[in-house]
Amino acid sequence: LNYASRLLQTRFPNDEDRQDTVMKRLERAVDEPETARLMTTPLQVTIVALLLEQRTRAPHSRYALFNAYYETIYARERNKHPTSDLLFEGYQTQLDRIHQQCALTIHVQAEQSGDAESILAKELLSDITTRVIDQDGYTGAEARRMAAEIDELATTRLVLIVPRGEGVAFEVRTLT
């Protein structure tokens, strides 16, 4: 809670009411056994705080916590890329599956190599993107256009996928 208090002072330096509202929600979350166990690291506290800026209650499972965080970042990224809004809105199912496949591939690579900072080659990202698009029945010019747009977004940031080295990786970070 000490960390959360400092975080809220930084995020809302001129809005004590907002700080108090979110802090009360965090205090309630810490008192609930289901959410208290999700708030053991500064990153987890930051994620819960960000979510409680928008919600009155914190998610009660790690999956629900991460999913809510993913949705929050997804909405933020969609708003940051207004020219790609149709891609984010119209192809959310595909983007979600691309994230799932990239995460699985990166996890397997990390397990096999013992490297916690596993990077996915851009070519492999393109292969995953193409496979997901193909599985959904997109073909020809439309499929190539979608793949190119997704790959282009991933070179800057595509929700949790960020460029790293000669490829891409997952990055979980705050909204600040």
Backbone as a ProteinNet text record, in pm:
[ID]
protein_1_A
[PRIMARY]
LNYASRLLQTRFPNDEDRQDTVMKRLERAVDEPETARLMTTPLQVTIVALLLEQRTRAPHSRYALFNAYYETIYARERNKHPTSDLLFEGYQTQLDRIHQQCALTIHVQAEQSGDAESILAKELLSDITTRVIDQDGYTGAEARRMAAEIDELATTRLVLIVPRGEGVAFEVRTLT
[TERTIARY]
82.2	0	86.6	204.1	296.4	338.2	373.5	410	292.3	173.5	54.1	27.5	46.1	24.7	119.9	246.1	345	312.4	268.7	231.8	117.4	15.2	-100.9	-64.9	25.9	71.1	142.8	214	285	187.6	92.5	-2.4	-100.7	-143.3	-244	-195.4	-87.9	-28	-121	-214.6	-302.9	-446.7	-468	-604	-611.7	-620	-623.6	-749.5	-860.1	-982.4	-963.5	-900.4	-874.4	-779.7	-676.3	-583.7	-658.9	-745.1	-819.7	-914.2	-983.7	-1078.9	-1008.6	-900.1	-828.2	-761.5	-709.9	-644.8	-744.5	-865.5	-968.4	-999.7	-1004.7	-1029.2	-913.9	-791.5	-674.4	-675.5	-712	-718.9	-821.5	-934.4	-1034.9	-978.7	-905.6	-847.5	-746.5	-668.2	-569.7	-638.8	-755.9	-829.5	-899.8	-915.3	-980.7	-874.4	-883.1	-778.7	-756.2	-862.9	-848.8	-761.6	-771.5	-693.1	-562.6	-556.8	-432.8	-316.7	-341	-232.5	-186.6	-264.6	-226.3	-147.7	-121.6	-57.5	70.1	159.3	281.1	405.4	396.8	511.7	471.2	566.9	532.7	458.7	496.7	427.3	281.4	256.1	117.6	36.7	96.5	27	-3.8	90.8	70.7	-44.4	-47	-154.5	-289	-296.6	-423.2	-464.5	-369.5	-401.5	-455.7	-393	-440.4	-582.1	-608.4	-742.6	-844.1	-803.1	-895.9	-918.2	-843.5	-875.5	-1005.7	-1034.4	-1150.7	-1263.6	-1227.2	-1323.1	-1334.3	-1443.1	-1459.7	-1399.4	-1384.2	-1328.4	-1221.3	-1122.3	-1013.2	-1053.9	-1000.1	-1023.2	-969.6	-1028	-993.3	-903.5	-859.2	-767.1	-656.5	-545.5	-435	-476.9	-551.6	-596.6	-685.3	-782.3	-872.8	-796.4	-697	-615.5	-539	-470.7	-394.6	-487.5	-600.1	-693.6	-746.4	-780.9	-827.8	-717.4	-594.7	-480.8	-463	-468	-454.8	-562.2	-686	-795.1	-773.3	-720.6	-692.8	-584.3	-477.9	-369.2	-418.8	-499.8	-555.5	-634	-722.1	-801.5	-711.3	-609	-515.6	-442.4	-393.2	-321.1	-413	-535.4	-631.5	-653	-660.6	-679	-553.4	-434.6	-309.4	-286.8	-353.5	-333.7	-465	-514	-645.1	-652.9	-542.1	-545.8	-561	-529.7	-542.7	-660.3	-749.2	-861.7	-945	-968.2	-1046.4	-977.1	-846.2	-770.8	-791.5	-776.9	-795.6	-938.5	-1034.3	-1174.4	-1221.4	-1189.4	-1241.4	-1171.8	-1048.1	-970.6	-922.3	-1000.9	-958	-940.4	-1026.7	-1014	-879.7	-841.3	-713.2	-596.2	-604.9	-496.5	-481.2	-593.4	-586.1	-517.3	-552.2	-491.5	-343.7	-309	-167.5	-89.6	-144.8	-79.5	-64.7	-168.8	-162.3	-54.6	-50.1	48	190.3	206.9	340.1	384.4	294	327.6	367.5	292.9	325.3	461.7	486	613.3	730.2	715.3	820.7	843	734.7	747.5	822.8	788	856.1	1003.9	1034.5	1174.3	1249.4	1185.3	1250.1	1273.4	1176.9	1191.5	1306.4	1316.1	1418.5	1557.8	1567.4	1698.6	1737.2	1638.8	1664.9	1679.8	1642.6	1656.1	1521.8	1514.6	1389.2	1354.4	1446.7	1428.4	1418.5	1337.8	1329.5	1270.2	1330.3	1287.3	1235.1	1125	1063.8	1110.5	1170.5	1216.4	1097.6	1121.1	1012.9	954	1036.3	986.1	888	916.4	826.7	695.6	703.4	581.5	498.6	563.5	492.9	430.2	501.2	446.5	322.6	329	214.9	97.4	124.3	19.3	-46.6	33.1	-19.8	-102.9	-54	-126.3	-262.8	-267.1	-393.6	-490.7	-442.4	-527.2	-578.4	-490.5	-530	-635.1	-616.8	-711.4	-850.6	-857.9	-987.1	-1046.2	-979.1	-1035.7	-1006.7	-920.2	-883.5	-782.1	-797.1	-707.5	-671	-575.2	-539.1	-493.1	-535.3	-490.7	-532.9	-653.3	-700.3	-611	-576	-489.4	-351.1	-295.5	-162.7	-166.1	-274.5	-288.7	-297.2	-380.4	-392.8	-258.6	-190.4	-60.7	38.5	42	134.9	102.6	-26.8	-65.4	-28.2	-53.7	-22.4	128.8	204.6	350.3	402.8	343.7	385.2	358.2	239.4	208.5	305.1	341.5	431.2	571.8	608.5	741.6	748.8	634.6	633.8	582.1	463.6	402.8	265.2	238.6	107.9	56.3	-11.7	-63.6	54.4	83.5	194.2	316.5	309.5	423.4	501	631.5	716.1	841.4	900.1	1026	1137.6	1219.6	1333.5	1442.3	1558.5	1669	1630.6	1652.8	1620.3	1482.1	1399.7	1267	1168.8	1077.6	978.5	975.1	921	907.7	782.4	747.7	635.9	687.2	610.5	645.1	520.4	527.4	420	469	397.9	441.4	321	345.8	237.9	192.9	85.4	33.2	93.3	183.6	239.3	338
-119.6	0	125.9	117.8	231.1	262	156.2	175.1	232.2	177.9	223.7	370.9	411.7	552	642.9	604.5	684.2	684.5	570.3	560.4	656.2	656.6	743	890.3	923.7	1063.1	1106.2	1013.2	1043.8	1053.4	961.4	959.7	1076.5	1114.5	1220.4	1326.4	1397.5	1490.6	1603.8	1639.5	1752.4	1710.2	1581.8	1532.2	1438	1498.6	1419.3	1334.1	1382.9	1302.7	1172.6	1182.3	1062.4	967.5	1023.9	942.6	867.8	939.3	878.5	769.4	795.3	697.7	568.4	580.4	460.4	392.8	470.4	411.9	330.9	380.2	305.4	173.9	177.1	54.1	-44.1	8.1	-78.4	-137.2	-57.8	-107.9	-220.4	-205	-311.4	-435.9	-417.2	-530.7	-606	-532.5	-595.8	-674.4	-630.1	-699	-825.6	-840.6	-959.3	-1063	-1182.4	-1284	-1316.4	-1314	-1348.2	-1248.3	-1121.5	-1020.6	-987.1	-1004.3	-973.6	-1054.9	-1180.7	-1265.1	-1222.1	-1135.5	-1084.8	-955	-909.8	-779.8	-795.1	-881.4	-907.5	-842.2	-791.1	-724.7	-583.7	-494	-358.9	-361	-451.3	-458.4	-496.9	-597.1	-638.8	-526.6	-457.8	-346.5	-237.3	-211.8	-110.1	-149.5	-274.4	-320.6	-309.5	-356.4	-348.3	-202.2	-114.8	27.3	85.7	53	103.4	56.4	-68.4	-121.5	-56.7	-30.9	28.3	177.5	235.8	371.4	369.7	255.8	242.9	161.2	70.3	-23.9	-2.4	-53.5	-42.3	-161.4	-275.7	-396	-455.6	-517.2	-581.2	-722.7	-772.4	-911.6	-1005.3	-1124.2	-1216	-1331.3	-1337.1	-1443.9	-1382.1	-1452.1	-1400.6	-1386.2	-1484.9	-1476.3	-1353.9	-1335.1	-1220.7	-1088.7	-1086.2	-965.9	-934.7	-1035.8	-1013.2	-979.6	-1048.1	-1022.8	-879.1	-832.2	-694.3	-595.9	-627.3	-542.9	-541.5	-659.9	-670.6	-586.4	-597.4	-520.3	-370	-329.7	-187.8	-137.9	-214.5	-176.7	-180.4	-279.4	-290.9	-164.1	-121.2	0	122.8	130.2	243.1	246.3	129.8	123.3	155.8	110.1	139.6	289.5	357.7	502.4	575.7	517.2	579.8	568.5	474.2	450.1	471.2	596.5	619.7	575	578	534.1	383.3	311.6	165.5	119.3	211.8	178.2	64.3	63.6	-44.6	-178.5	-178.2	-302.1	-352.2	-262.7	-301.1	-346.5	-274.6	-307.1	-427.6	-429.1	-533.4	-667.2	-666.2	-789.6	-822.5	-784.5	-809.1	-958.3	-1040.7	-1185.1	-1234	-1188.2	-1229.6	-1174.5	-1049.3	-989.9	-1061.7	-1098	-1173.9	-1308	-1376.9	-1507.3	-1493.9	-1388	-1364	-1345.1	-1267.3	-1250.1	-1383.9	-1465	-1595.1	-1682.9	-1687.8	-1772	-1719.6	-1588.5	-1531.1	-1560.4	-1544.4	-1570.5	-1716	-1806.3	-1947.9	-1978.2	-1924	-1947.5	-1891	-1769.3	-1707.4	-1787.7	-1833.7	-1913.3	-2044	-2111.5	-2237	-2210.2	-2103.9	-2068.7	-2042.4	-1970.1	-1937.3	-2063.4	-2154.5	-2279.9	-2363.2	-2365.5	-2448	-2388.2	-2256.1	-2192.9	-2148.6	-2141.5	-2091.8	-1941.4	-1874.3	-1729	-1663.1	-1590.1	-1525.4	-1408.2	-1361.2	-1244.6	-1290.6	-1390.9	-1450.2	-1352.7	-1350.9	-1262.9	-1348.3	-1305.4	-1373.3	-1304.3	-1379.3	-1321	-1261.4	-1149.2	-1084	-1178	-1263.5	-1359.3	-1456.5	-1496.3	-1587.9	-1518.3	-1390.9	-1313.1	-1309.3	-1284.1	-1281	-1415.9	-1524.1	-1658.7	-1682.3	-1641.9	-1658.6	-1575.9	-1451	-1363.5	-1424.3	-1469.6	-1528.8	-1652.7	-1737	-1859.7	-1827.4	-1730.5	-1693.1	-1637.5	-1552	-1492.1	-1599.8	-1690.7	-1800.9	-1889.6	-1920.7	-2007.3	-1946.2	-1814.6	-1747.7	-1726.4	-1780.3	-1778.9	-1656.5	-1567.8	-1452.1	-1497.4	-1445.7	-1485.6	-1366	-1388.3	-1289.8	-1157.2	-1051.6	-916.2	-874	-913.7	-876	-937.2	-1063.2	-1130.6	-1066.7	-1035.1	-971.7	-832.6	-757.9	-624.1	-632.2	-724.3	-740.7	-776.1	-872.3	-916.8	-801.4	-723.6	-610.3	-505.5	-476.8	-378.2	-426.1	-552.5	-607.3	-605.7	-648.2	-647.4	-505.2	-409.4	-269.1	-218.5	-248	-207.3	-270.9	-394.9	-465.2	-407.2	-332.2	-271.8	-151	-98.1	10.6	-39.5	-94.1	-156.6	-204.2	-330	-386.8	-447.2	-366.1	-400.4	-439.6	-567.3	-606.8	-652.2	-654	-693.8	-567.7	-569.5	-453.3	-497.1	-406.9	-443.6	-459	-557.9	-577.9	-647.2	-586	-643.6	-660.9	-779.8	-810.1	-870.8	-864	-924.6	-848.3	-923.2	-864.8	-947	-885.5	-952	-898.5	-957.7	-908.3	-811.6	-706.7	-609.8	-576.2	-598.8	-558.6	-434.9	-325.2	-200.4	-119.6	-15.2	69.9	164.7	235.2	331.1	469.9	487.6	620.4	658.9
0	0	0	62.5	60.7	-83	-156.9	-297.5	-376.2	-352.9	-424.7	-397.5	-274.6	-239.3	-316.9	-321	-396.4	-545.9	-596.8	-738.1	-770.3	-687.6	-711.6	-699.8	-608.1	-597.2	-724.3	-785.3	-909.2	-1026.8	-1030.5	-1142.8	-1137.6	-1017.4	-1002.5	-904	-937.7	-840.7	-799	-883.5	-853	-829.3	-801.3	-784.8	-664	-544.9	-421.8	-413.6	-468.2	-466.2	-544.6	-659	-740.2	-667.2	-606.6	-527.5	-417.3	-344.4	-233.8	-282.9	-392.9	-445.9	-482.9	-558.4	-601.9	-482.4	-388.5	-271.5	-188.9	-172.1	-98.4	-169.9	-300.1	-376.5	-358.3	-357.2	-335.4	-194	-96	41.1	52.3	-16.6	-17	-85.5	-195	-267.4	-180.5	-103.3	-15.9	95.9	139.2	245.2	196.5	65.9	10.4	-23.8	33.5	11.3	-136.7	-217	-358.6	-434.2	-397.1	-469.2	-398.5	-267.5	-194.1	-248.8	-285.6	-336.9	-476	-541.8	-673.3	-662.9	-542.8	-523.2	-441	-486.6	-410.4	-469.5	-592.7	-653.6	-695.2	-711.7	-759.4	-894.1	-984.2	-1113.5	-1093.9	-1010.3	-986.1	-920.4	-825.3	-759.5	-862.2	-950.3	-1053.6	-1145.9	-1187.7	-1276.4	-1205.9	-1081.2	-1008	-990.3	-958.2	-942.7	-1072.1	-1183.8	-1312.6	-1341.5	-1309.1	-1332.2	-1238.6	-1115.8	-1019.5	-1043.2	-1133	-1176.4	-1256.3	-1321.7	-1408.3	-1344.3	-1252.1	-1194.7	-1044.7	-990.1	-845	-771.2	-840.3	-778	-867.9	-804.1	-877.6	-918.6	-1029.9	-1067.3	-959.1	-947.2	-839.1	-880.5	-1003.3	-1044.5	-1129.1	-1138.6	-1219.4	-1365.5	-1414.4	-1553.2	-1572.8	-1483.4	-1496	-1482.9	-1393.5	-1376.8	-1505.5	-1559.9	-1681.7	-1797.9	-1807.2	-1916.4	-1910.9	-1791.7	-1777.3	-1815	-1776.1	-1812.3	-1964.5	-2026	-2170.9	-2240.3	-2194	-2255.2	-2238.8	-2123.7	-2100	-2195.8	-2209.1	-2299.9	-2444.5	-2478.1	-2612.9	-2649	-2557.5	-2582.5	-2595.7	-2512.7	-2518.6	-2652.2	-2695.1	-2822.5	-2939.4	-2931.9	-3038.4	-3051.4	-2938.2	-2940.3	-2986	-2964.8	-3006.7	-3156.7	-3221.1	-3364.4	-3439	-3445	-3506.1	-3652.8	-3723.3	-3862.9	-3873.5	-3767	-3766.7	-3682	-3645.1	-3558.8	-3616.2	-3747.5	-3807.4	-3792.2	-3800.9	-3780.4	-3638	-3540	-3399.8	-3373.1	-3428.3	-3401.6	-3482.2	-3609.9	-3697.5	-3686	-3636.4	-3632.6	-3492.1	-3390.8	-3254.3	-3227.9	-3282.5	-3262.7	-3314.1	-3432.9	-3489.9	-3408.5	-3366.8	-3288	-3153.8	-3092.8	-2967.5	-2990.7	-3097.2	-3124.6	-3161.4	-3231.9	-3264.3	-3134.5	-3040.6	-2910.6	-2838.8	-2840.9	-2773.9	-2836.5	-2968.1	-3036.5	-3015.9	-3020.8	-2996.2	-2852.9	-2757	-2617.1	-2597.8	-2657.3	-2644.8	-2707.1	-2823.8	-2892.7	-2812.2	-2760.9	-2680.4	-2552.4	-2491.6	-2368.7	-2395.6	-2503.3	-2537.5	-2563.8	-2637.6	-2664.3	-2534	-2442.9	-2315.7	-2232.3	-2234	-2160	-2216.6	-2348.7	-2412.4	-2397.1	-2403	-2397.2	-2257.3	-2168.4	-2033.9	-2029.9	-2137	-2148.6	-2117.4	-2008.5	-1969.8	-2061.3	-2139.7	-2226.3	-2371.9	-2397.1	-2529	-2631	-2747.8	-2856.6	-2970.9	-3027.8	-3140.8	-3268.3	-3358.6	-3485.1	-3561.1	-3628.1	-3703.6	-3807.9	-3865.4	-3965.3	-3900.7	-3776.4	-3706.4	-3671.3	-3632.4	-3610.2	-3737.9	-3850.6	-3978.8	-4010.3	-3980.3	-4003.1	-3917.5	-3791.1	-3700.6	-3750.1	-3786.7	-3838	-3960.3	-4054.8	-4177.7	-4146.9	-4056.4	-4021.8	-3959.8	-3866.6	-3803.4	-3907.2	-3994.4	-4097.5	-4193.5	-4233	-4321.9	-4255.7	-4126.9	-4055.8	-4051.6	-4057	-4053.1	-4192.5	-4293.3	-4427.7	-4511.5	-4463.9	-4545.1	-4649.4	-4769.1	-4877.5	-4963.5	-5049.2	-5151.2	-5096.2	-5164.9	-5132.4	-4992.2	-4951.2	-4818.4	-4710.2	-4725.9	-4628.2	-4625.1	-4739.2	-4744.2	-4681.7	-4706.3	-4649.1	-4496.9	-4445.5	-4300.3	-4238	-4297.1	-4243.6	-4242.3	-4349.4	-4356.7	-4250.5	-4229.4	-4128.7	-3988	-3960.7	-3828.4	-3805.9	-3905.6	-3892.7	-3874.2	-3942.6	-3928.7	-3787	-3734.1	-3596.8	-3497.1	-3521.5	-3429.4	-3430.8	-3534.4	-3536.8	-3443.3	-3400.4	-3302.6	-3168.2	-3167.8	-3049.5	-3090.5	-3063.9	-3092.5	-2962.6	-2884	-2752	-2662.3	-2642.4	-2555.5	-2633	-2764.5	-2847.6	-2884.8	-2856	-2882.6	-2957.2	-3035.7	-3101.3	-2998.8	-3017.2	-2928.5	-3008.5	-3013.1	-3089.2	-3235	-3286.9	-3427	-3442.1	-3337.4	-3342.6	-3256.9	-3194.8	-3105.8	-2978	-2873	-2743.7	-2676.8	-2565	-2486.8	-2383.2	-2361.8	-2260.4	-2181.8	-2054	-1964.4	-1892.8	-1913.8	-1851.3	-1810	-1736.2	-1687.2	-1797.7	-1770.5	-1866.8	-1849.8	-1753.4	-1728.1	-1836.2
[MASK]
++++++++++++++++++++++++++++++++++++++++++++++++++++++++++++++++++++++++++++++++++++++++++++++++++++++++++++++++++++++++++++++++++++++++++++++++++++++++++++++++++++++++++++++++

